[in-house]
């Protein structure tokens, strides 16, 4: 019974690995095009951003559908954003720059788009390492506040994307629109909840 209820989650967990396996296959078959390092950057960066968008989408979906079992999916997508983001960072450090720290330091200082990538990654990293139930319990109210930074990470990632853009605007624009709608939804529900709270004591006083 428990296993059956967990099947969609397990299926999602395995499916999220497909882009990575696909990438490994392309590496093995030498199928990454004329600039394989850039292709690695792009594919891993894109997937990290896609999982970040999926993570943000869970709360609105949960609110609309009232389906309580979605928190595990949010956690799963967040961890995949972290995994693909870490591989994206490792590609930059190891494959692109051969761990030459002076080169890396100069490049980071001279490339503002990387600052936003680093900001997004630091947040995704902190959320990834504090995702467990144990951390949630230990951090208490701070946990919720910390995990709200996922919105800052998504905005930083979008700025990072736009800033380094060399051509096609269509894909980043699509992510920008998705993130804009997801953030607007959250702001709207926050405003409505606040108004409800403010109205409550008034109603009581009237009674
Ligand atoms: C979770 C955090 C991050 C996300 C979501 C992210 C996402 C992205 C995305 C979507 C792109 C554009 C891919 C495309 O053109 O389709 C990109 C490019 C890039 N990112 Fe990140 N990134 C993150 C963190 C970082 C960090 C920490 C670094 C390096 C320190 C970095 C270095 C780069 C570089 C060098 C490119 C340009 C690749 C090229 O076209 O040559 N990113 N990233």
CSV table of C-alpha atoms and ligand atoms in Angstrom, one decimal:
chain,number,residue,atom,x,y,z
A,1,UNK,CA,0.0,0.0,0.0
A,2,UNK,CA,2.7,2.5,1.1
A,3,UNK,CA,4.8,1.3,-1.9
A,4,UNK,CA,1.9,2.0,-4.3
A,5,UNK,CA,1.4,5.5,-2.9
A,6,UNK,CA,5.1,6.2,-3.3
A,7,UNK,CA,5.2,4.9,-7.0
A,8,UNK,CA,4.6,8.3,-8.7
A,9,UNK,CA,7.3,9.9,-6.5
A,10,UNK,CA,9.8,7.1,-7.3
A,11,UNK,CA,8.9,7.4,-11.0
A,12,UNK,CA,9.5,11.2,-10.8
A,13,UNK,CA,12.8,10.6,-9.0
A,14,UNK,CA,14.1,8.3,-11.7
A,15,UNK,CA,12.7,10.5,-14.6
A,16,UNK,CA,14.6,13.5,-13.3
A,17,UNK,CA,17.8,11.6,-14.0
A,18,UNK,CA,17.1,11.2,-17.7
A,19,UNK,CA,18.6,14.6,-18.8
A,20,UNK,CA,21.8,13.6,-16.9
A,21,UNK,CA,21.9,10.1,-18.5
A,22,UNK,CA,21.3,11.7,-21.9
A,23,UNK,CA,24.2,14.1,-21.3
A,24,UNK,CA,26.5,11.2,-20.3
A,25,UNK,CA,25.5,9.4,-23.5
A,26,UNK,CA,26.2,12.4,-25.6
A,27,UNK,CA,29.6,12.8,-23.9
A,28,UNK,CA,30.4,9.1,-24.5
A,29,UNK,CA,29.3,9.4,-28.2
A,30,UNK,CA,31.1,12.6,-28.7
A,31,UNK,CA,27.8,14.2,-29.5
A,32,UNK,CA,28.1,17.7,-27.9
A,33,UNK,CA,28.8,19.7,-31.0
A,34,UNK,CA,31.7,22.0,-31.8
A,35,UNK,CA,32.0,23.5,-28.4
A,36,UNK,CA,31.4,20.7,-25.9
A,37,UNK,CA,32.3,22.7,-22.8
A,38,UNK,CA,29.7,25.4,-23.6
A,39,UNK,CA,27.2,22.6,-24.4
A,40,UNK,CA,27.8,21.1,-20.9
A,41,UNK,CA,27.4,24.6,-19.3
A,42,UNK,CA,24.2,25.2,-21.2
A,43,UNK,CA,22.5,21.8,-20.6
A,44,UNK,CA,23.3,21.6,-16.9
A,45,UNK,CA,22.5,25.3,-16.3
A,46,UNK,CA,19.2,25.0,-18.2
A,47,UNK,CA,18.2,21.9,-16.2
A,48,UNK,CA,19.0,23.5,-12.9
A,49,UNK,CA,16.8,26.5,-13.8
A,50,UNK,CA,14.0,24.2,-15.0
A,51,UNK,CA,14.0,22.3,-11.7
A,52,UNK,CA,14.1,25.6,-9.8
A,53,UNK,CA,10.9,26.6,-11.7
A,54,UNK,CA,9.3,23.3,-10.9
A,55,UNK,CA,10.1,23.7,-7.2
A,56,UNK,CA,8.4,27.1,-7.3
A,57,UNK,CA,5.4,25.7,-9.1
A,58,UNK,CA,4.5,23.2,-6.4
A,59,UNK,CA,3.1,25.6,-3.8
A,60,UNK,CA,0.6,27.3,-6.3
A,61,UNK,CA,-0.4,23.8,-7.7
A,62,UNK,CA,-0.9,22.6,-4.1
A,63,UNK,CA,-3.0,25.7,-3.3
A,64,UNK,CA,-5.2,25.3,-6.4
A,65,UNK,CA,-5.6,21.5,-6.2
A,66,UNK,CA,-5.6,21.2,-2.3
A,67,UNK,CA,-3.5,18.1,-2.8
A,68,UNK,CA,-1.4,17.7,0.4
A,69,UNK,CA,1.1,15.1,-0.9
A,70,UNK,CA,3.1,17.6,-3.0
A,71,UNK,CA,5.7,18.7,-0.4
A,72,UNK,CA,7.9,15.6,-1.3
A,73,UNK,CA,7.8,16.7,-5.0
A,74,UNK,CA,8.9,20.2,-4.0
A,75,UNK,CA,11.8,18.7,-2.0
A,76,UNK,CA,12.7,16.4,-4.9
A,77,UNK,CA,12.8,19.1,-7.5
A,78,UNK,CA,14.7,21.4,-5.2
A,79,UNK,CA,17.3,18.7,-4.7
A,80,UNK,CA,17.6,18.2,-8.5
A,81,UNK,CA,18.1,22.0,-9.0
A,82,UNK,CA,20.9,21.6,-6.5
A,83,UNK,CA,22.4,18.5,-8.2
A,84,UNK,CA,22.3,20.0,-11.8
A,85,UNK,CA,23.5,23.4,-10.4
A,86,UNK,CA,26.5,21.7,-8.6
A,87,UNK,CA,27.4,19.9,-11.9
A,88,UNK,CA,27.1,23.2,-13.7
A,89,UNK,CA,29.4,24.8,-11.2
A,90,UNK,CA,31.9,21.9,-11.4
A,91,UNK,CA,32.0,22.1,-15.2
A,92,UNK,CA,33.0,25.8,-14.8
A,93,UNK,CA,35.6,25.1,-12.1
A,94,UNK,CA,37.1,21.8,-13.3
A,95,UNK,CA,36.4,21.3,-17.0
A,96,UNK,CA,36.4,25.0,-18.1
A,97,UNK,CA,39.1,26.4,-15.8
A,98,UNK,CA,41.1,23.3,-14.7
A,99,UNK,CA,40.8,24.5,-11.1
A,100,UNK,CA,43.2,27.4,-11.8
A,101,UNK,CA,42.1,29.6,-8.9
A,102,UNK,CA,43.7,32.8,-10.0
A,103,UNK,CA,42.1,32.5,-13.5
A,104,UNK,CA,38.7,31.7,-11.8
A,105,UNK,CA,39.1,34.6,-9.4
A,106,UNK,CA,39.8,37.1,-12.2
A,107,UNK,CA,37.0,35.7,-14.3
A,108,UNK,CA,34.5,36.0,-11.5
A,109,UNK,CA,35.6,39.5,-10.7
A,110,UNK,CA,35.3,40.6,-14.3
A,111,UNK,CA,32.0,38.8,-15.1
A,112,UNK,CA,29.0,40.3,-13.2
A,113,UNK,CA,26.7,37.6,-14.7
A,114,UNK,CA,28.7,35.0,-12.7
A,115,UNK,CA,28.0,36.9,-9.5
A,116,UNK,CA,24.3,36.2,-10.0
A,117,UNK,CA,25.0,32.6,-10.8
A,118,UNK,CA,27.0,32.3,-7.5
A,119,UNK,CA,24.3,34.0,-5.6
A,120,UNK,CA,21.7,31.6,-7.0
A,121,UNK,CA,24.0,28.6,-6.3
A,122,UNK,CA,24.7,29.7,-2.7
A,123,UNK,CA,21.0,29.8,-2.0
A,124,UNK,CA,20.2,26.5,-3.8
A,125,UNK,CA,23.1,25.0,-1.8
A,126,UNK,CA,21.8,26.2,1.6
A,127,UNK,CA,18.3,25.0,0.7
A,128,UNK,CA,19.6,21.7,-0.4
A,129,UNK,CA,21.6,21.0,2.7
A,130,UNK,CA,18.8,22.0,5.0
A,131,UNK,CA,16.0,20.2,3.2
A,132,UNK,CA,15.8,17.2,5.7
A,133,UNK,CA,13.1,16.8,8.3
A,134,UNK,CA,15.9,17.0,10.9
A,135,UNK,CA,17.0,20.4,9.7
A,136,UNK,CA,13.4,21.6,9.6
A,137,UNK,CA,12.9,20.6,13.2
A,138,UNK,CA,16.2,22.1,14.4
A,139,UNK,CA,15.8,25.4,12.5
A,140,UNK,CA,12.2,25.9,13.5
A,141,UNK,CA,10.8,29.2,12.1
A,142,UNK,CA,14.1,30.1,10.5
A,143,UNK,CA,13.7,27.2,8.2
A,144,UNK,CA,10.6,28.6,6.5
A,145,UNK,CA,12.2,32.1,6.2
A,146,UNK,CA,15.4,30.5,4.7
A,147,UNK,CA,13.4,28.4,2.2
A,148,UNK,CA,11.6,31.6,1.0
A,149,UNK,CA,14.9,32.6,-0.5
A,150,UNK,CA,14.1,30.2,-3.3
A,151,UNK,CA,12.4,33.2,-4.9
A,152,UNK,CA,15.6,35.2,-4.7
A,153,UNK,CA,17.5,32.3,-6.2
A,154,UNK,CA,15.1,32.1,-9.2
A,155,UNK,CA,15.4,35.9,-9.9
A,156,UNK,CA,19.2,35.7,-9.6
A,157,UNK,CA,19.3,32.7,-11.9
A,158,UNK,CA,17.2,34.5,-14.5
A,159,UNK,CA,19.5,37.6,-14.3
A,160,UNK,CA,22.5,35.3,-14.7
A,161,UNK,CA,20.9,33.8,-17.8
A,162,UNK,CA,20.0,37.1,-19.5
A,163,UNK,CA,23.3,38.7,-18.7
A,164,UNK,CA,25.4,36.0,-20.5
A,165,UNK,CA,23.0,35.6,-23.4
A,166,UNK,CA,24.5,35.5,-26.8
A,167,UNK,CA,21.6,35.0,-29.0
A,168,UNK,CA,18.1,33.5,-28.8
A,169,UNK,CA,15.9,35.5,-26.4
A,170,UNK,CA,12.9,33.1,-26.6
A,171,UNK,CA,13.9,30.5,-24.0
A,172,UNK,CA,15.0,32.9,-21.2
A,173,UNK,CA,11.9,35.0,-21.8
A,174,UNK,CA,9.8,31.9,-21.3
A,175,UNK,CA,11.5,31.2,-17.9
A,176,UNK,CA,11.1,34.9,-17.0
A,177,UNK,CA,7.4,34.8,-17.7
A,178,UNK,CA,7.0,31.5,-15.7
A,179,UNK,CA,8.9,32.9,-12.7
A,180,UNK,CA,6.9,36.2,-12.9
A,181,UNK,CA,3.6,34.4,-12.8
A,182,UNK,CA,4.7,32.1,-10.0
A,183,UNK,CA,6.0,35.0,-7.9
A,184,UNK,CA,2.9,37.1,-8.6
A,185,UNK,CA,0.7,34.2,-7.4
A,186,UNK,CA,2.6,34.0,-4.2
A,187,UNK,CA,2.5,37.8,-3.6
A,188,UNK,CA,-1.3,37.8,-4.3
A,189,UNK,CA,-2.0,34.9,-1.9
A,190,UNK,CA,0.2,36.7,0.7
A,191,UNK,CA,-1.8,39.9,0.3
A,192,UNK,CA,-5.1,38.0,0.5
A,193,UNK,CA,-4.1,36.1,3.6
A,194,UNK,CA,-3.0,39.3,5.3
A,195,UNK,CA,-6.2,41.0,4.5
A,196,UNK,CA,-8.2,38.0,5.9
A,197,UNK,CA,-6.1,38.2,9.1
A,198,UNK,CA,-6.7,42.0,9.4
A,199,UNK,CA,-10.4,41.6,8.9
A,200,UNK,CA,-10.8,38.9,11.5
A,201,UNK,CA,-10.5,41.0,14.8
A,202,UNK,CA,-12.9,43.6,13.2
A,203,UNK,CA,-15.5,40.9,12.6
A,204,UNK,CA,-15.1,39.7,16.2
A,205,UNK,CA,-15.5,43.2,17.6
A,206,UNK,CA,-18.7,43.7,15.6
A,207,UNK,CA,-20.1,40.5,17.1
B,1,LIG,C1,21.8,27.3,-9.3
B,1,LIG,C2,22.6,28.2,-9.9
B,1,LIG,C3,22.7,28.4,-11.3
B,1,LIG,C4,21.8,28.3,-12.3
B,1,LIG,C5,20.3,27.9,-12.2
B,1,LIG,C6,22.4,28.6,-13.6
B,1,LIG,C7,21.8,28.6,-14.8
B,1,LIG,C8,22.4,28.9,-16.0
B,1,LIG,C9,21.8,29.0,-17.3
B,1,LIG,C10,20.3,28.8,-17.5
B,1,LIG,C11,22.7,29.4,-18.2
B,1,LIG,C12,22.4,29.7,-19.7
B,1,LIG,C13,22.4,28.4,-20.5
B,1,LIG,C14,21.9,28.8,-21.9
B,1,LIG,O1,22.5,29.6,-22.6
B,1,LIG,O2,20.9,28.1,-22.3
B,1,LIG,C15,24.0,29.5,-17.5
B,1,LIG,C16,25.2,29.8,-18.1
B,1,LIG,C17,26.4,29.9,-17.5
B,1,LIG,N1,26.6,29.7,-16.2
B,1,LIG,FE1,25.2,29.3,-14.8
B,1,LIG,N2,23.8,28.9,-13.3
B,1,LIG,C18,24.0,28.8,-12.0
B,1,LIG,C19,25.2,29.0,-11.3
B,1,LIG,C20,26.4,29.2,-11.9
B,1,LIG,C21,27.6,29.3,-11.3
B,1,LIG,C22,27.8,29.2,-9.7
B,1,LIG,C23,28.6,29.5,-12.2
B,1,LIG,C24,30.1,29.7,-12.1
B,1,LIG,C25,30.7,30.1,-11.0
B,1,LIG,C26,27.9,29.5,-13.5
B,1,LIG,C27,28.6,29.7,-14.7
B,1,LIG,C28,27.9,29.8,-15.9
B,1,LIG,C29,28.6,30.1,-17.2
B,1,LIG,C30,30.1,30.3,-17.4
B,1,LIG,C31,27.6,30.2,-18.2
B,1,LIG,C32,27.8,30.5,-19.7
B,1,LIG,C33,28.0,29.3,-20.5
B,1,LIG,C34,28.3,29.7,-21.9
B,1,LIG,O3,27.3,30.0,-22.7
B,1,LIG,O4,29.4,29.7,-22.2
B,1,LIG,N3,26.6,29.3,-13.3
B,1,LIG,N4,23.8,29.2,-16.2
